[in-house]
mmCIF file of C-alpha atoms and ligand atoms in Angstrom:
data_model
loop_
_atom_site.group_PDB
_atom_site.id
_atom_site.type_symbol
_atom_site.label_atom_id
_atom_site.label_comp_id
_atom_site.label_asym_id
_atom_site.label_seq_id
_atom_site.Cartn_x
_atom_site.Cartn_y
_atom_site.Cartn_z
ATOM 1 C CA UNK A 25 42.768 32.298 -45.871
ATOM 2 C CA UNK A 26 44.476 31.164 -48.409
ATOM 3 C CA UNK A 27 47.875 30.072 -48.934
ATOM 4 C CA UNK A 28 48.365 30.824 -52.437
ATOM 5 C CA UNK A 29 47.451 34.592 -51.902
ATOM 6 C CA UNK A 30 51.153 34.723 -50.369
ATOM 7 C CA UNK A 31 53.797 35.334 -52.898
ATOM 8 C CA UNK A 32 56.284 32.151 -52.805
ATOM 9 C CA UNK A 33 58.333 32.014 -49.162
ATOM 10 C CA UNK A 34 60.912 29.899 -47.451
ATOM 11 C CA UNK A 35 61.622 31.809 -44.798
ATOM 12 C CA UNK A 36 60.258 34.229 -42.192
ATOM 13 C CA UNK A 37 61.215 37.967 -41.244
ATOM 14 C CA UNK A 38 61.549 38.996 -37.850
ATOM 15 C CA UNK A 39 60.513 43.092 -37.414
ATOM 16 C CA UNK A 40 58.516 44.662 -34.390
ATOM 17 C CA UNK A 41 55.487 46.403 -34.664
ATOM 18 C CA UNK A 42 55.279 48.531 -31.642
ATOM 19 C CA UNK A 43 57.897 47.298 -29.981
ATOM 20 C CA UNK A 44 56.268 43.779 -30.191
ATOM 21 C CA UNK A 45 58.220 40.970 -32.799
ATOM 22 C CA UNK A 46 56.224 39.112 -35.193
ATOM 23 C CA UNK A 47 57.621 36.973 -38.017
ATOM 24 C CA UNK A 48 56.157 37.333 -41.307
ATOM 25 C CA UNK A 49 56.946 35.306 -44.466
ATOM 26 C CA UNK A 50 59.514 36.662 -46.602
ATOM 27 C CA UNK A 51 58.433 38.380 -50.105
ATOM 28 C CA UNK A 52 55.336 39.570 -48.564
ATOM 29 C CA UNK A 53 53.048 42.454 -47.327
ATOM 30 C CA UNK A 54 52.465 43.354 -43.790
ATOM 31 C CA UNK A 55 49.015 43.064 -44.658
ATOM 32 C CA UNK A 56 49.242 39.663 -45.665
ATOM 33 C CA UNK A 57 52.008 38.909 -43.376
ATOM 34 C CA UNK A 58 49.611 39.813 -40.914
ATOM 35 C CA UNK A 59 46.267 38.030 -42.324
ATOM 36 C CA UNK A 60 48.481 35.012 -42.245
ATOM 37 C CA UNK A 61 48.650 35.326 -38.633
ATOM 38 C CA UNK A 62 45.501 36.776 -37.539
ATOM 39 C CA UNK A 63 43.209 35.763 -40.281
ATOM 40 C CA UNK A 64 40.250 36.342 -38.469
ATOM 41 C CA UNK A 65 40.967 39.531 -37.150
ATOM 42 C CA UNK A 66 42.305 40.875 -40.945
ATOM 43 C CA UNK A 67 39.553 39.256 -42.884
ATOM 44 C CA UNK A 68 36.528 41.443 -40.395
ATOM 45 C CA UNK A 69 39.198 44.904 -40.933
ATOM 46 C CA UNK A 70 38.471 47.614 -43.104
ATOM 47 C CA UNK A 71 40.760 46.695 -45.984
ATOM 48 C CA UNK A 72 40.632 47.328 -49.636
ATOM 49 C CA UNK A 73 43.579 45.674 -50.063
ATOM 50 C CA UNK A 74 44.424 48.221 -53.411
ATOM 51 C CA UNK A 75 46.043 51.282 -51.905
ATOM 52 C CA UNK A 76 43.586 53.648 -51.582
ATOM 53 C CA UNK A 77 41.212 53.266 -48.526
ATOM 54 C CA UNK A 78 44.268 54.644 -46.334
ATOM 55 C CA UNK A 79 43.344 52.153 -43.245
ATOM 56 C CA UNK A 80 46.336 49.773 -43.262
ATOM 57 C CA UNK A 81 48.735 53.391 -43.324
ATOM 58 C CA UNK A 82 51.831 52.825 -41.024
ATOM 59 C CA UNK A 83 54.818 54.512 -40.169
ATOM 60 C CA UNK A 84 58.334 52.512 -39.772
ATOM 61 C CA UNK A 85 62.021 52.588 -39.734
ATOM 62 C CA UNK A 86 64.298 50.337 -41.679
ATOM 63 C CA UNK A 87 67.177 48.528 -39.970
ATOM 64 C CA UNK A 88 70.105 51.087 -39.037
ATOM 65 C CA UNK A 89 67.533 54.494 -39.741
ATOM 66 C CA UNK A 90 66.500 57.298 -37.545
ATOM 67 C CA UNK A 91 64.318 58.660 -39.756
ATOM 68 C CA UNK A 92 60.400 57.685 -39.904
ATOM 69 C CA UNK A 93 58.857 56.582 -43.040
ATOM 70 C CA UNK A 94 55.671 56.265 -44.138
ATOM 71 C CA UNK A 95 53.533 53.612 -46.114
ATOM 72 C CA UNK A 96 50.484 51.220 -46.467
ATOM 73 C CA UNK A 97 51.125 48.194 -45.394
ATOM 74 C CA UNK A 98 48.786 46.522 -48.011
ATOM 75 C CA UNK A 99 51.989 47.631 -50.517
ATOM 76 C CA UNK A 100 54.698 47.717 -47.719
ATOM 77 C CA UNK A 101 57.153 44.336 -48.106
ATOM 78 C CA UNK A 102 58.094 42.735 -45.008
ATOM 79 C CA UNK A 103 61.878 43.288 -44.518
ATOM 80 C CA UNK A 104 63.996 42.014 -41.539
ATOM 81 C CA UNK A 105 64.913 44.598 -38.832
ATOM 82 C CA UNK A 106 61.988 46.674 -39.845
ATOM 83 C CA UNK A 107 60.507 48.707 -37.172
ATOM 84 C CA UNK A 108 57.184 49.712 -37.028
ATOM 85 C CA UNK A 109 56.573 52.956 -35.031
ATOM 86 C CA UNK A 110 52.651 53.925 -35.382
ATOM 87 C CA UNK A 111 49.902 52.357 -37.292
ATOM 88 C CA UNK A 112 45.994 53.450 -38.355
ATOM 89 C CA UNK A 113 43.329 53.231 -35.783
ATOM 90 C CA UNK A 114 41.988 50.201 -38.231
ATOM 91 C CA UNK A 115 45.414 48.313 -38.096
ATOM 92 C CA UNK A 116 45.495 48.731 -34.244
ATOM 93 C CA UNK A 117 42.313 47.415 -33.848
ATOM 94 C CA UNK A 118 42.720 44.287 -36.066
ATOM 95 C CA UNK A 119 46.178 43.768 -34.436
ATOM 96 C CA UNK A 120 44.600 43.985 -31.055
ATOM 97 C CA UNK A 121 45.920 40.549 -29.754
ATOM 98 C CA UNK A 122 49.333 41.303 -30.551
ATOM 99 C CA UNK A 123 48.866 44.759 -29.274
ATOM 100 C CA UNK A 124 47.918 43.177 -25.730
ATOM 101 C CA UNK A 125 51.067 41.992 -25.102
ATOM 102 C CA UNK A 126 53.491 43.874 -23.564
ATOM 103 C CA UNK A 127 56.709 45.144 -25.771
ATOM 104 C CA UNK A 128 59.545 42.614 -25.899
ATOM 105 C CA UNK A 129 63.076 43.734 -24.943
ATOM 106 C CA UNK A 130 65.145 45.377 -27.407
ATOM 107 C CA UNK A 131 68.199 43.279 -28.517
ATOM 108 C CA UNK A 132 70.939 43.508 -26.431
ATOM 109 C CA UNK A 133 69.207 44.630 -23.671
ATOM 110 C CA UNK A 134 68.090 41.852 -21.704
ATOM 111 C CA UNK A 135 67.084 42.162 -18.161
ATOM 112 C CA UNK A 136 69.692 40.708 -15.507
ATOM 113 C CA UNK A 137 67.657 38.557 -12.998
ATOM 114 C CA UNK A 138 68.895 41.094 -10.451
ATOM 115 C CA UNK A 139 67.143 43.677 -12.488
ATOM 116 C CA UNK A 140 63.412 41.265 -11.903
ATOM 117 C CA UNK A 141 63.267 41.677 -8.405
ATOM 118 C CA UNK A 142 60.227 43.702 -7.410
ATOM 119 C CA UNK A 143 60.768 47.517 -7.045
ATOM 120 C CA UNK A 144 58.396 47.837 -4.566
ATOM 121 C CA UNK A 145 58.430 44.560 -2.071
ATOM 122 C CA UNK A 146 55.704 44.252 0.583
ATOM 123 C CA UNK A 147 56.798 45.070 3.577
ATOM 124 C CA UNK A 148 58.002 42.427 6.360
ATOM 125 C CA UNK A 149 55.356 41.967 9.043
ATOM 126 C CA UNK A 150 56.717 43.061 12.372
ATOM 127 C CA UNK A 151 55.934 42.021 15.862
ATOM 128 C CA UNK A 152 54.267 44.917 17.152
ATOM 129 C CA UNK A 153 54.177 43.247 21.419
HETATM 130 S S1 FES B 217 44.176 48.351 -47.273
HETATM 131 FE FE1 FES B 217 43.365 50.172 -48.108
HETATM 132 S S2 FES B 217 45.133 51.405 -48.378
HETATM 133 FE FE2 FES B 217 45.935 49.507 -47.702
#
């Protein structure tokens, strides 16, 4: 990959995709966002890159929406806060690896270390005599 297929960036963009954060240069597409994390995985996807094979399609929120909206993310600008809900079979695929770990915590909600204790301990051993 290279790095002058990325539109000029200082900075990164934190958003989630599937509940998982990722941080994507700034003034780009997921897509490339993406490739410039995973270029293996992006560069053996099903991409035409132009907007019309339909396999990067995927749905997201903006910062401070409730409503869903939908787009490709070889077009789709990486913008802070951004939430992505739901992507194409061929986007979950390639982002498999991020996909495997589990959903961070939403902001503000962090666990208290009361909260990790385990639900269901094993039980104490008794002396049965
Ligand atoms: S990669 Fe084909 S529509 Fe986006």
């Amino acid at each position: 990959m290279s790095p002058g297929r990325l539109n000029p960036w200082s900075r990164t963009v934190a958003l989630t995709v599937l509940g998982r954060r990722v941080d994507l240069p700034e003034n780009s597409t997921l897509l490339r966002g993406f490739e410039q994390l995973w270029p293996k995985a992006v560069s053996y996807g099903k991409f035409c890159w132009n907007h019309e094979c339909g396999n990067s399609k995927v749905w997201f929120r903006l910062r401070g929406e409730t409503h869903e909206r939908r787009a490709r993310a070889c077009r789709l600008v990486a913008v802070e806060g951004m939430e992505i809900t739901q992507v194409s079979a061929e986007l979950r695929h390639t982002l498999r690896e991020l996909l495997a770990r589990p959903p961070d915590e939403p902001p503000g909600e962090e666990r208290s270390p009361a909260e990790d204790t385990d639900p269901f301990p094993e039980p104490a051993f008794r002396d049965a005599r």
